[in-house]
Tab-separated table of C-alpha atoms in Angstrom:
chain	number	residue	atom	x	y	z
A	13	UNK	CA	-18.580	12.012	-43.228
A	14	UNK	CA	-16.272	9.335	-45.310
A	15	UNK	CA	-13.235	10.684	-42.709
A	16	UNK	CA	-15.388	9.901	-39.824
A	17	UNK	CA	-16.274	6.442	-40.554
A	18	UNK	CA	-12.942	5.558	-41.366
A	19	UNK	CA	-11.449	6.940	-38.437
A	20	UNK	CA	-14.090	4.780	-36.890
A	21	UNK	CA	-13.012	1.330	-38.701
A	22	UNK	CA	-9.693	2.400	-37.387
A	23	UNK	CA	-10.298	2.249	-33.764
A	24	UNK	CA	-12.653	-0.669	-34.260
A	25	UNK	CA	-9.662	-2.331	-36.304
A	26	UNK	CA	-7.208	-0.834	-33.203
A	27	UNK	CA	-9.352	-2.073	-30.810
A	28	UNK	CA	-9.482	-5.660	-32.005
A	29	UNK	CA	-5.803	-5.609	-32.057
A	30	UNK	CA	-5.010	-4.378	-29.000
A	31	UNK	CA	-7.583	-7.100	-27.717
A	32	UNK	CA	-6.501	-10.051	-29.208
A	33	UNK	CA	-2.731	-9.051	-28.076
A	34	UNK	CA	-3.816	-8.935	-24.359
A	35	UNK	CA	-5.487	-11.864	-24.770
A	36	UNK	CA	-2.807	-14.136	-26.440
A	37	UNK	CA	-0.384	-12.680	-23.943
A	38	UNK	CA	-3.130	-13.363	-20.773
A	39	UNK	CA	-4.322	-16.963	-22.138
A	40	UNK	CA	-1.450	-18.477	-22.633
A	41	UNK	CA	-0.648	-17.961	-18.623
A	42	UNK	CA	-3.687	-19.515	-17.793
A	43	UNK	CA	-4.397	-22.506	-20.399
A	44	UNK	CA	-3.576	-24.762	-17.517
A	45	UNK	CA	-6.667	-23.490	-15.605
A	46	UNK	CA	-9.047	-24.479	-17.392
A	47	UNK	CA	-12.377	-22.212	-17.157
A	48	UNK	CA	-10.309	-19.964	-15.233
A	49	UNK	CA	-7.441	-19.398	-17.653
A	50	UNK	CA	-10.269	-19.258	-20.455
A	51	UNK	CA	-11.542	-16.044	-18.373
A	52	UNK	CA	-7.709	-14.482	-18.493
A	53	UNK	CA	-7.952	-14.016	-22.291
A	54	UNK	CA	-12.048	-12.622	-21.428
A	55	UNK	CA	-11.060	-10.426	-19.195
A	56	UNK	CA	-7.709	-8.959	-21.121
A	57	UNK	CA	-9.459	-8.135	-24.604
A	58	UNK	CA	-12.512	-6.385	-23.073
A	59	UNK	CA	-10.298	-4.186	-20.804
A	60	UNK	CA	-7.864	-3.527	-23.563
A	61	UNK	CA	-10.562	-2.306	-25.964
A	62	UNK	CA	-11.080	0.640	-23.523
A	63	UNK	CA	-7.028	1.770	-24.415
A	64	UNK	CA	-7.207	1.204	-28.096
A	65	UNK	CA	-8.038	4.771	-29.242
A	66	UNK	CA	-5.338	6.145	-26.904
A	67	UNK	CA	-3.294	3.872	-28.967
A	68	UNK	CA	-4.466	5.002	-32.085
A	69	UNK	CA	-3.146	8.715	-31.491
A	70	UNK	CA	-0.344	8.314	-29.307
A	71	UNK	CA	2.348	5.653	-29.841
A	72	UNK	CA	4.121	2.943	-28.394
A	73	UNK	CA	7.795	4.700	-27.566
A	74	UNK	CA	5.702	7.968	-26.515
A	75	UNK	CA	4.119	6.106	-24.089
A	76	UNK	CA	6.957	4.676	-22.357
A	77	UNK	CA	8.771	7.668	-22.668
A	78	UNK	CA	5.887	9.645	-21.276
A	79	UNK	CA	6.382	6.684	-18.132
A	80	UNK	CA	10.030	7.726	-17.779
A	81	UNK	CA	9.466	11.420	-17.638
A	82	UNK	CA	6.938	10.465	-14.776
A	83	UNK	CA	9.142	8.339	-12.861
A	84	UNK	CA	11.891	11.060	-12.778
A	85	UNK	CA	9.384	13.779	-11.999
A	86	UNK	CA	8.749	13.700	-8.379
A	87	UNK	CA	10.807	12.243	-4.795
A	88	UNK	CA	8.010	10.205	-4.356
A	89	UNK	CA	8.983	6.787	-2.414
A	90	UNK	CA	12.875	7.815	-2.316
A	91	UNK	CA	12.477	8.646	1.492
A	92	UNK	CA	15.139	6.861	3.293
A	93	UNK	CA	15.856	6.008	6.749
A	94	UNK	CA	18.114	4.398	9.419
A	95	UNK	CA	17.633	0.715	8.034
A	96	UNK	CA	17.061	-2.109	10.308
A	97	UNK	CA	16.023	-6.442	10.176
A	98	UNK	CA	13.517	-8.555	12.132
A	99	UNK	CA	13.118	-12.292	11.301
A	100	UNK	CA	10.118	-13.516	11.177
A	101	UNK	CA	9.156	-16.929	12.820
A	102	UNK	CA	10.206	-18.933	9.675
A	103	UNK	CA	13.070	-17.089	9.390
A	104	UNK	CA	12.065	-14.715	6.709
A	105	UNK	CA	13.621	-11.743	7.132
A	106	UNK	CA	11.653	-8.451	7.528
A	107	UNK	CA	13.124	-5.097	6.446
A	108	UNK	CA	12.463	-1.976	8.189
A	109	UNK	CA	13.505	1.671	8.372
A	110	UNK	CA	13.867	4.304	11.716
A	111	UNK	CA	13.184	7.823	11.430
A	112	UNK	CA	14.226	9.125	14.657
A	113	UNK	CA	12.876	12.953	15.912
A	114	UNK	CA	15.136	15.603	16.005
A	115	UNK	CA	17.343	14.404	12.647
A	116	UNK	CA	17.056	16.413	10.217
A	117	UNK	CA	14.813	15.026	6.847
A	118	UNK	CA	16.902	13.598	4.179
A	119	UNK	CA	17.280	13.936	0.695
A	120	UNK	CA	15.109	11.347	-1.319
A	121	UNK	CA	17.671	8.891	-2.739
A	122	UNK	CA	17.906	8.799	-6.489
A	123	UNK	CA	17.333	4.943	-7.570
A	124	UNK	CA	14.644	2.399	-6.703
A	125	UNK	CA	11.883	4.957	-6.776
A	126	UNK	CA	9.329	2.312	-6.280
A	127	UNK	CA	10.714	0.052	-3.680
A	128	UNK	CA	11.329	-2.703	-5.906
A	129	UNK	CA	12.667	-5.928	-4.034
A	130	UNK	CA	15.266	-8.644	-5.764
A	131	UNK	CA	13.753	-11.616	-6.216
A	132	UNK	CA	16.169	-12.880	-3.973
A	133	UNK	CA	14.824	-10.864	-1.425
A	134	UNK	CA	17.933	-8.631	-0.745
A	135	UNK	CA	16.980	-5.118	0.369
A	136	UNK	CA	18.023	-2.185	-2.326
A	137	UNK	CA	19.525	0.661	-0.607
A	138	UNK	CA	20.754	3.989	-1.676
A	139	UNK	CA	24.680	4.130	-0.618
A	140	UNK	CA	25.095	2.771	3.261
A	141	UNK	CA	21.420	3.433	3.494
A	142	UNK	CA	21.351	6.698	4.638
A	143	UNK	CA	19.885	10.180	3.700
A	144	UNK	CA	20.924	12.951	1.991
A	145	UNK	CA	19.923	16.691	1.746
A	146	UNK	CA	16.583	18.039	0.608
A	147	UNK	CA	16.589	19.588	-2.690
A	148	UNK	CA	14.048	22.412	-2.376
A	149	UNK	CA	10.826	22.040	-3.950
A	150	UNK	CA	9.299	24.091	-6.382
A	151	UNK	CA	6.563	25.988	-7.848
A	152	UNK	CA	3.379	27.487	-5.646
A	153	UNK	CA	1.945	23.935	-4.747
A	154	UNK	CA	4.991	22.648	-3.449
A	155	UNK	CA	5.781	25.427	-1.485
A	156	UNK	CA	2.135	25.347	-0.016
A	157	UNK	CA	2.543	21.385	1.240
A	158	UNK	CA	5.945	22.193	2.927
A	159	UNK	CA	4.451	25.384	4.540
A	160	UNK	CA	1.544	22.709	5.640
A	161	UNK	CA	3.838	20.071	6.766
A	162	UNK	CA	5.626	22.718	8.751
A	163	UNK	CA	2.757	23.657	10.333
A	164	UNK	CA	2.060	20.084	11.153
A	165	UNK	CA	5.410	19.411	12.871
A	166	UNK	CA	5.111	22.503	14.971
A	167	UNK	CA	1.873	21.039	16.545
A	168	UNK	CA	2.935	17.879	17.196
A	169	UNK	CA	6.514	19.516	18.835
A	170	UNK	CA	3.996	21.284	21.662
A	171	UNK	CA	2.096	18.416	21.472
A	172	UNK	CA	4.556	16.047	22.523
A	173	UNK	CA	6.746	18.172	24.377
A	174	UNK	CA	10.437	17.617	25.613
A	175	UNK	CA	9.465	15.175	28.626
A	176	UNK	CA	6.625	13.449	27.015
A	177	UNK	CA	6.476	9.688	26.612
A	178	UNK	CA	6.430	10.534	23.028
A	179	UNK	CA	4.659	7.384	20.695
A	180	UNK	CA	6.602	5.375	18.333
A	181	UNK	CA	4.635	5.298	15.212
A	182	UNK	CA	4.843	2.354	12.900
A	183	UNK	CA	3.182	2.243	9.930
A	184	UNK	CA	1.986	-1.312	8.031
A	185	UNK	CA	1.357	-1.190	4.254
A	186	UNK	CA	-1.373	-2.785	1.881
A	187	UNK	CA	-1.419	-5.605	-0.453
A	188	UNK	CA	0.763	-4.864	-3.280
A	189	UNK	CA	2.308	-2.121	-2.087
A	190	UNK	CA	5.267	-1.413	-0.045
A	191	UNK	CA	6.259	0.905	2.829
A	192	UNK	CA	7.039	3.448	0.253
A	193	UNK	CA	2.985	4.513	0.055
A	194	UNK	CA	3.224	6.009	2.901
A	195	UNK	CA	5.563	8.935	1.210
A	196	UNK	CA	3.456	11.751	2.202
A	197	UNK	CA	2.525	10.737	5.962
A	198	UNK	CA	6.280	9.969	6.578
A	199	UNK	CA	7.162	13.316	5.165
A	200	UNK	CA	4.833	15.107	7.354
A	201	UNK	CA	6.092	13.316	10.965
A	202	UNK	CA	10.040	13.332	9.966
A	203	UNK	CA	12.267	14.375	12.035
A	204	UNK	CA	9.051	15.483	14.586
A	205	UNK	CA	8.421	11.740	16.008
A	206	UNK	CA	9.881	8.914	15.603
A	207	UNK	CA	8.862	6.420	13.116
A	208	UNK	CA	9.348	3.253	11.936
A	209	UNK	CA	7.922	1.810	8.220
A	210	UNK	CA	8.099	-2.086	6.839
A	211	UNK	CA	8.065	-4.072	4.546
A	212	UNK	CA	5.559	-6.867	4.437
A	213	UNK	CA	7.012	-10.290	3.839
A	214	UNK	CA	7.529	-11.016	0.124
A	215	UNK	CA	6.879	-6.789	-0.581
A	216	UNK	CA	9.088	-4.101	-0.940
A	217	UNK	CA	12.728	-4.780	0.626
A	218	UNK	CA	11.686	-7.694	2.384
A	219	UNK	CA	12.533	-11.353	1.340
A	220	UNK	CA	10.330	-13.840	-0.098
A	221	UNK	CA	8.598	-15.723	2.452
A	222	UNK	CA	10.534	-18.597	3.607
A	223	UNK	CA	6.985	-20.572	4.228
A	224	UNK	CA	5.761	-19.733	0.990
A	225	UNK	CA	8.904	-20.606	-0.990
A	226	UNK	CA	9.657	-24.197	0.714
A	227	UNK	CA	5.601	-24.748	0.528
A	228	UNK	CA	5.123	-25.644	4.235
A	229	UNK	CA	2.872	-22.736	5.225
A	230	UNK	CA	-0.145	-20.811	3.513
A	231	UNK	CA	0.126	-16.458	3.855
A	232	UNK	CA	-2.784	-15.807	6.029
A	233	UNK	CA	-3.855	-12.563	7.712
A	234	UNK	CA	-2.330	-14.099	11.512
A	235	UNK	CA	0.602	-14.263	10.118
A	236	UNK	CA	1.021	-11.282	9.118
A	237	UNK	CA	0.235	-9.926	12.280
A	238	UNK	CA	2.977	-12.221	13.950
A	239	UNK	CA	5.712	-10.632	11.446
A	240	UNK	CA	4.749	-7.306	12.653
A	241	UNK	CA	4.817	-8.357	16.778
A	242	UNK	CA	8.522	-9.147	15.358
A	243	UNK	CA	9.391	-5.822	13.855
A	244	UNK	CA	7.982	-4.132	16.744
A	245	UNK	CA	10.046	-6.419	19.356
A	246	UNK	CA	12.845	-5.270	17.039
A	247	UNK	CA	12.446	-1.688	16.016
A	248	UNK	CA	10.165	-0.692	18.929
A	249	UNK	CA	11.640	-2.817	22.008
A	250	UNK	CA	10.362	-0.246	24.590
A	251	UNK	CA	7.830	3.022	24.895
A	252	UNK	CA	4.386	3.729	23.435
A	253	UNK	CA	3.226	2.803	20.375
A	254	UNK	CA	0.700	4.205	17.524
A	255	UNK	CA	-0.421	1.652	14.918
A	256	UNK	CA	-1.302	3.104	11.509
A	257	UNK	CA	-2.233	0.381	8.588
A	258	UNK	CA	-3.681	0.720	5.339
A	259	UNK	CA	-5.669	-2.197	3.544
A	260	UNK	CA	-3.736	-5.305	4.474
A	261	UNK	CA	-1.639	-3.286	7.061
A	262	UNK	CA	-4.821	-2.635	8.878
A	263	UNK	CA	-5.838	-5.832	8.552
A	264	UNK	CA	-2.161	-7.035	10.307
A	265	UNK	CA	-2.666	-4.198	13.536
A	266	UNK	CA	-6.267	-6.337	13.741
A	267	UNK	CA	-4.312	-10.044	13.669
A	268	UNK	CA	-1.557	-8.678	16.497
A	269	UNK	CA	-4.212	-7.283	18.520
A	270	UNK	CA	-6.554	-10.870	18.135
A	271	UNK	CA	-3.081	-12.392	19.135
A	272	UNK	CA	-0.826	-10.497	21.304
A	273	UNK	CA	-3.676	-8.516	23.279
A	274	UNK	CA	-2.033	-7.863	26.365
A	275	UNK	CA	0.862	-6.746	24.671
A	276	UNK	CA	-1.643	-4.467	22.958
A	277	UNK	CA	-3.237	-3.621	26.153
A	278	UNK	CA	0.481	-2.633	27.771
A	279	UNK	CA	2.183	-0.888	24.623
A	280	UNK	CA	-0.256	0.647	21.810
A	281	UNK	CA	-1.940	4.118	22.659
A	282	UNK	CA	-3.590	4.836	18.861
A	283	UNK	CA	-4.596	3.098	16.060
A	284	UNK	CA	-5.153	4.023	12.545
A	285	UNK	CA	-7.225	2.056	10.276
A	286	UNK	CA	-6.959	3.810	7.312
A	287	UNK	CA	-8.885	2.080	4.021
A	288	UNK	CA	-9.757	-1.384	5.571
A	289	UNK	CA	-12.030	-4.389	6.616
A	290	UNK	CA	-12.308	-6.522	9.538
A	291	UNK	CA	-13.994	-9.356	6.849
A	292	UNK	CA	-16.436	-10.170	4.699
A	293	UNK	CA	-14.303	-9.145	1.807
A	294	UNK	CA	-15.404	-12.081	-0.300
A	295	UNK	CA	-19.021	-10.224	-0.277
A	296	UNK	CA	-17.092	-7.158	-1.949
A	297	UNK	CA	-18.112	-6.279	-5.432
A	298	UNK	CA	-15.145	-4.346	-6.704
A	299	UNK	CA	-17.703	-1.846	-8.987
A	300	UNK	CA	-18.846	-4.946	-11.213
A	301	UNK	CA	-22.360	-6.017	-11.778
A	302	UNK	CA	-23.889	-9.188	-9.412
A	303	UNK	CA	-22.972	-11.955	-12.205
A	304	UNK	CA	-19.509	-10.708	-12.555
A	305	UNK	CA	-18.705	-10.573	-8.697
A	306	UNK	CA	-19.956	-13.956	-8.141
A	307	UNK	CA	-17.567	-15.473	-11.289
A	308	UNK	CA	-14.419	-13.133	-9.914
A	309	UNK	CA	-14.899	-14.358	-6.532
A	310	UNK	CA	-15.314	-18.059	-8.107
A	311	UNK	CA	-12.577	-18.286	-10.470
A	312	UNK	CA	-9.615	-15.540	-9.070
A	313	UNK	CA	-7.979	-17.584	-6.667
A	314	UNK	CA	-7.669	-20.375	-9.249
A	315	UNK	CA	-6.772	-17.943	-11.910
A	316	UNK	CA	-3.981	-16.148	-9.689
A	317	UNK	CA	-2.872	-19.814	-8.840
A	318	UNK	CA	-2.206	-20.858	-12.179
A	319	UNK	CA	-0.675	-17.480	-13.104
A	320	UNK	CA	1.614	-17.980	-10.067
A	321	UNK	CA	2.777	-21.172	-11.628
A	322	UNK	CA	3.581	-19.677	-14.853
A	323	UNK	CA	5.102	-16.259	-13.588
A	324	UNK	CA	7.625	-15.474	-16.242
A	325	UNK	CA	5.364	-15.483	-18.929
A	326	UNK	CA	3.291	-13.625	-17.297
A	327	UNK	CA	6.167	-11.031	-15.894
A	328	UNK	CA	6.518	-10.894	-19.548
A	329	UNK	CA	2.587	-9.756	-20.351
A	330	UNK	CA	2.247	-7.221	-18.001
A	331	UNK	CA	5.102	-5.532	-19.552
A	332	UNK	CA	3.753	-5.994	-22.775
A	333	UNK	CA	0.322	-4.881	-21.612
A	334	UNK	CA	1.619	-1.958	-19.627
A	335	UNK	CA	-1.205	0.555	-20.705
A	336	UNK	CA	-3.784	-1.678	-19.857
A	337	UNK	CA	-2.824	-2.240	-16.220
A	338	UNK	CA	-2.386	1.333	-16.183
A	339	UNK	CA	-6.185	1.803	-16.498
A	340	UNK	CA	-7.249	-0.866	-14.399
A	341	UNK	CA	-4.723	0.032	-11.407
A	342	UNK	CA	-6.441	4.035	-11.625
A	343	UNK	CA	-9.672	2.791	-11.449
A	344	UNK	CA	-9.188	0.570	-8.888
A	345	UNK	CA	-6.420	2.979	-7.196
A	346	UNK	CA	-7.937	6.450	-7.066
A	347	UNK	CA	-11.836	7.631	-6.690
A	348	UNK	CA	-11.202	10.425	-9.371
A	349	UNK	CA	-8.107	9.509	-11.070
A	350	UNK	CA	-8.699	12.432	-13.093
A	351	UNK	CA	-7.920	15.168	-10.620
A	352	UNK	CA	-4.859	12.716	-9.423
A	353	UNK	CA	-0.745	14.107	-10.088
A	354	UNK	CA	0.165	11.931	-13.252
A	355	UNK	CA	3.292	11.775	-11.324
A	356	UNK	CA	1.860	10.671	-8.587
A	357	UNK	CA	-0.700	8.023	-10.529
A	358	UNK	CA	2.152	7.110	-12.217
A	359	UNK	CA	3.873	6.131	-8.333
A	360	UNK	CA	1.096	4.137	-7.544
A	361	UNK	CA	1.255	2.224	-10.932
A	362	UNK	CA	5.204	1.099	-9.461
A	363	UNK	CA	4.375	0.298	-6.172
A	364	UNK	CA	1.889	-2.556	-7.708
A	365	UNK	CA	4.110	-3.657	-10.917
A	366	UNK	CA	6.542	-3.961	-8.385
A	367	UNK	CA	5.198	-7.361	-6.817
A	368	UNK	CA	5.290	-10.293	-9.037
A	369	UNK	CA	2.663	-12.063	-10.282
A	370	UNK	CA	3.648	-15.227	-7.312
A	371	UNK	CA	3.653	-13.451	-4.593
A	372	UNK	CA	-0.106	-11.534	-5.696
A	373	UNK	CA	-1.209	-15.214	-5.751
A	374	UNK	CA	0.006	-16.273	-2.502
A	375	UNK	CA	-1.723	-13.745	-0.613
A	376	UNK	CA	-5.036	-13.728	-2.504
A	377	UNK	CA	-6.683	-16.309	-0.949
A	378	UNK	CA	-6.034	-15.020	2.620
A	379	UNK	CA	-8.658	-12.140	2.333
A	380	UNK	CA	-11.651	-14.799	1.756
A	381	UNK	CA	-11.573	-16.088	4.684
A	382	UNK	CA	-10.261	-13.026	6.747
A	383	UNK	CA	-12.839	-12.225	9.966
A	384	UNK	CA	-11.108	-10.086	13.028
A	385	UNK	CA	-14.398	-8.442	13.859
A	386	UNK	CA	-14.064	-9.446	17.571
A	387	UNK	CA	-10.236	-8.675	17.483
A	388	UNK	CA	-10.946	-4.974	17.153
A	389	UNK	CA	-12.149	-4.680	20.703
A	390	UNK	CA	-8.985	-4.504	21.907
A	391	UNK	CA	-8.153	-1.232	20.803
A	392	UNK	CA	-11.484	0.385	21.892
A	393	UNK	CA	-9.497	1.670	24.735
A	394	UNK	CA	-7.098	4.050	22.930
A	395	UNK	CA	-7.244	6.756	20.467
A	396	UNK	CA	-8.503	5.459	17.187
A	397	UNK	CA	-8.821	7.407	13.549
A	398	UNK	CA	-11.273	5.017	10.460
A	399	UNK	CA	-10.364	6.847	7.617
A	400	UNK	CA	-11.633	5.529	3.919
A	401	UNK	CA	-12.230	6.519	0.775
A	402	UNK	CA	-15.723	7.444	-0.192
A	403	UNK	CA	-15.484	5.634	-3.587
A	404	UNK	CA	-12.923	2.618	-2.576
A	405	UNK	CA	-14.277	-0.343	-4.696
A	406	UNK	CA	-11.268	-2.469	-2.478
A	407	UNK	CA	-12.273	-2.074	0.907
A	408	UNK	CA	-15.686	-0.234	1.037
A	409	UNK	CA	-16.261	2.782	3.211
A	410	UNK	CA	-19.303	0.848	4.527
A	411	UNK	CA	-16.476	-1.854	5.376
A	412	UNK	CA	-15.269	1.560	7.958
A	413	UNK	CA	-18.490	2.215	9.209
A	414	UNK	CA	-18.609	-1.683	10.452
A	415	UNK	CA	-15.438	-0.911	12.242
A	416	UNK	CA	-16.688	1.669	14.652
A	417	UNK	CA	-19.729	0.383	15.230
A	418	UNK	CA	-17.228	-1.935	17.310
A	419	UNK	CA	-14.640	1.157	18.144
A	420	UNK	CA	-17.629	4.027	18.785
A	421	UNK	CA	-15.415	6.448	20.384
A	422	UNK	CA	-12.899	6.250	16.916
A	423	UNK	CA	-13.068	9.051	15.031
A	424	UNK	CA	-14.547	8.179	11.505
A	425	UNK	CA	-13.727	10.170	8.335
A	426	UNK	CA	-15.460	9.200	5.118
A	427	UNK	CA	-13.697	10.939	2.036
A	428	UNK	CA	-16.317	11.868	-0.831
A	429	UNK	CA	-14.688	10.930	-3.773
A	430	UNK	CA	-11.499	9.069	-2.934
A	431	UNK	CA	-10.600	5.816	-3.445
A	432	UNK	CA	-8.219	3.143	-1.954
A	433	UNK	CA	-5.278	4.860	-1.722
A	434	UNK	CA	-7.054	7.743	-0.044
A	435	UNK	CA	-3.345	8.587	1.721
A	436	UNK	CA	-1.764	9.453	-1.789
A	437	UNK	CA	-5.161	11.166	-3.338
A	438	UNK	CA	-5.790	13.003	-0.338
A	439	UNK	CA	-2.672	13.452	1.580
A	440	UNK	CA	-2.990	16.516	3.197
A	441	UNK	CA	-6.438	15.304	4.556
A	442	UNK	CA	-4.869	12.171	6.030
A	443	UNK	CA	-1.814	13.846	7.187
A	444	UNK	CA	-4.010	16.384	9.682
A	445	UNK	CA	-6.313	13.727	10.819
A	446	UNK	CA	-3.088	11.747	11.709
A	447	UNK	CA	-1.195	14.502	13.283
A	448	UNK	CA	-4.352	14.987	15.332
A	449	UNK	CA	-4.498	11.008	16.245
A	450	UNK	CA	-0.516	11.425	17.427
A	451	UNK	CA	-1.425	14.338	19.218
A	452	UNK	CA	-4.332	12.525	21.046
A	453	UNK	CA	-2.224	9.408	21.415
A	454	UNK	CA	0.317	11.418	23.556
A	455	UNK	CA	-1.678	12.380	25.843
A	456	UNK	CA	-2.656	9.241	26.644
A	457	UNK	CA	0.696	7.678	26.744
A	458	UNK	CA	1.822	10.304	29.363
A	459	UNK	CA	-1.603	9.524	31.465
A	460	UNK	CA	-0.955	5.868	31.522
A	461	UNK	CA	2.662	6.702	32.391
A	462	UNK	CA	1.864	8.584	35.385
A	463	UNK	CA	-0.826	6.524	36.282
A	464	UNK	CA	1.602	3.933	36.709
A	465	UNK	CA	4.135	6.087	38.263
């Protein structure tokens, strides 16, 4: 009984620790924000209570090595292709990469796992930016996903045939992420269609936003959807086109359709809204109870502001706080981070650390005020896949169900117990439906090709 209670005071000691670290390293980001910065140091200690116990048993050094052994685990996000530039209208420029049908899939190159961009915006590449071979994969599971991708290519090969006007398909990422999260989709179309993945501006391998840096223009959802009409005029100057966007990237096909729709109309045969809104996002209440949503949604864009000011100290206590961000990214991440790959958790935790603390700020705001409800009529006319996670605390599923209710001919899928990035939890799920949305997308291409003949 005496051992009990003292292992007790421990983690009650631990915890207090842990918590008043997070929140000396937190408040001292924010004391410039006044209420807001005074709900950093709030917000830190009470989340890093819930990591204190793993603390207590397993230690600092363990921990990061346990990170390492993670990160050098699996090819995830080392997926290289033919590597390409569009500038955007401020002349930021906008990095892309081609996977062209018929080469055959590369090796996974060895650095940069995560995608991570230079802050001076200079693309890292693995040697002249090309592939290498595939090492083969191992052990029953990975045998079983090749044999499935396999599978997968060989319908979309009869599918699209030799004399097909075979799609394009061009995939846009979500906030904080990079084109990197698309790792298992792009391994299930190479070398079968062609494909092209970017970087958002200020993500990934793209540069900082030119806008952003000199101050003269505000992110906002339209322009995002103008940087990708300019890495399509680049990468995809000609033939059909499928659209596939996750989160933000979904909410960038919306902005090109609400302002390029004839070039909609005349080039895209299938969408893919995968884990998305068309608006209302500042109604969302991200799994916390009514008083807390109304205080995030009052003080995190002043909060993020302020911490965008300051972003080397706080560069400086995420690092120190790595374990706690660790938590909150898996809850907010994955619907049952428990049955997730640790490698594969452990990806997602890189793609995110990955974009500084600035550039999170920046786009924030943007979402608030995001609306493209009407836009979405534009691609009622094609093939169209709504795919979400069942227990996304992001982007609802109900957020999905609003979306076809404007695209009823889309096919909706609903995925019990994922969450927001449903195409890294449930790959294999989102990989057939969008093999099956190619496959439908084809056809149309070639009838609106000979109807025009």
């Amino acid at each position: 009984m005496t051992d009990g209670k003292e292992a007790a005071a421990q983690a009650v000691e631990a915890a207090a620790e842990v918590a008043a670290e997070a929140a000396n390293n937190w408040a001292r980001a924010g004391r410039h924000a006044g209420i807001a910065g005074a709900a950093i140091g709030v917000v830190a200690a009470g989340a890093a209570a819930g990591v204190a116990i793993e603390r207590l048993t397993v230690g600092r050094g363990m921990r990061r090595r346990a990170r390492l052994a993670l990160d050098a685990s699996g090819p995830y996000g080392t997926l290289r292709g033919t590597p390409g530039a569009a500038i955007a209208e401020d002349g930021t420029e906008l990095y892309y990469e081609v996977d062209e049908p018929g080469e055959e899939p590369g090796r996974p190159e060895n650095d940069d796992r995560a995608g991570r961009t230079a802050r001076d915006g200079r693309p890292k590449n693995g040697k002249n930016g090309k592939d290498r071979t595939v090492k083969p994969a191992r052990g029953k599971e990975a045998r079983a996903a090749q044999e499935a991708q396999g599978g997968l290519r060989k319908r979309l090969t009869a599918a699209l045939g030799r004399r097909s006007a075979a799609p394009t398909v061009v995939f846009s990422h979500g906030y904080c992420l990079s084109q990197d999260s698309w790792h298992f989709q792009r391994a299930a179309l190479r070398g079968t269609v062609r494909t092209v993945h970017w970087d958002q501006r200020s993500h990934g391998r793209s540069a900082r936003g030119h806008g952003q840096i000199d101050g003269t223009e505000e992110v906002t959802i339209d322009l995002l959807g103008r940087d990708l009409k300019a890495v399509l005029d680049a990468a995809v100057p000609e033939g059909p086109i499928v659209l596939v966007g996750h989160s933000m990237g979904g909410m960038t096909v919306m902005a090109l359709a609400d302002q390029f729709p004839e070039y909609v109309a005349q080039r895209v045969v299938g969408v893919a809204l995968i884990g998305t809104s068309a608006g209302r996002l500042s109604e969302v209440g991200f799994g916390l109870p009514s008083m807390g949503v109304k205080a995030f949604h009052w003080l995190a864009p002043g909060v993020l502001k302020a911490l965008g000011w300051q972003h080397e100290i706080v560069e400086r206590g995420r690092r120190a706080t790595a374990d706690l961000f660790a938590g909150l990214i898996k809850r907010y991440s994955f619907g049952s981070p428990e049955q997730v790959d640790p490698a594969i958790a452990r990806f997602g935790e890189r793609l995110i650390e990955a974009t500084p603390i600035d550039v999170v700020a920046e786009f924030f705001p943007a979402f608030a005020v995001h609306d493209k409800t009407e836009a979405l009529v534009a691609y009622d006319a094609v093939p169209a896949l709504v795919l979400a996670g069942e227990s996304d605390l992001i982007t609802p599923a109900d957020h999905s169900r609003s979306i076809v209710e404007v695209l009823p001919e889309a096919e909706l899928v609903c995925v019990p117990g994922a969450g927001h990035l449903v195409m890294l939890e449930r790959p294999e799920l989102v990989n057939e439906h969008l093999v099956s949305l190619v496959e439908r997308a084809s056809v149309a291409a070639r009838n609106t090709r000979h109807a025009r003949a």
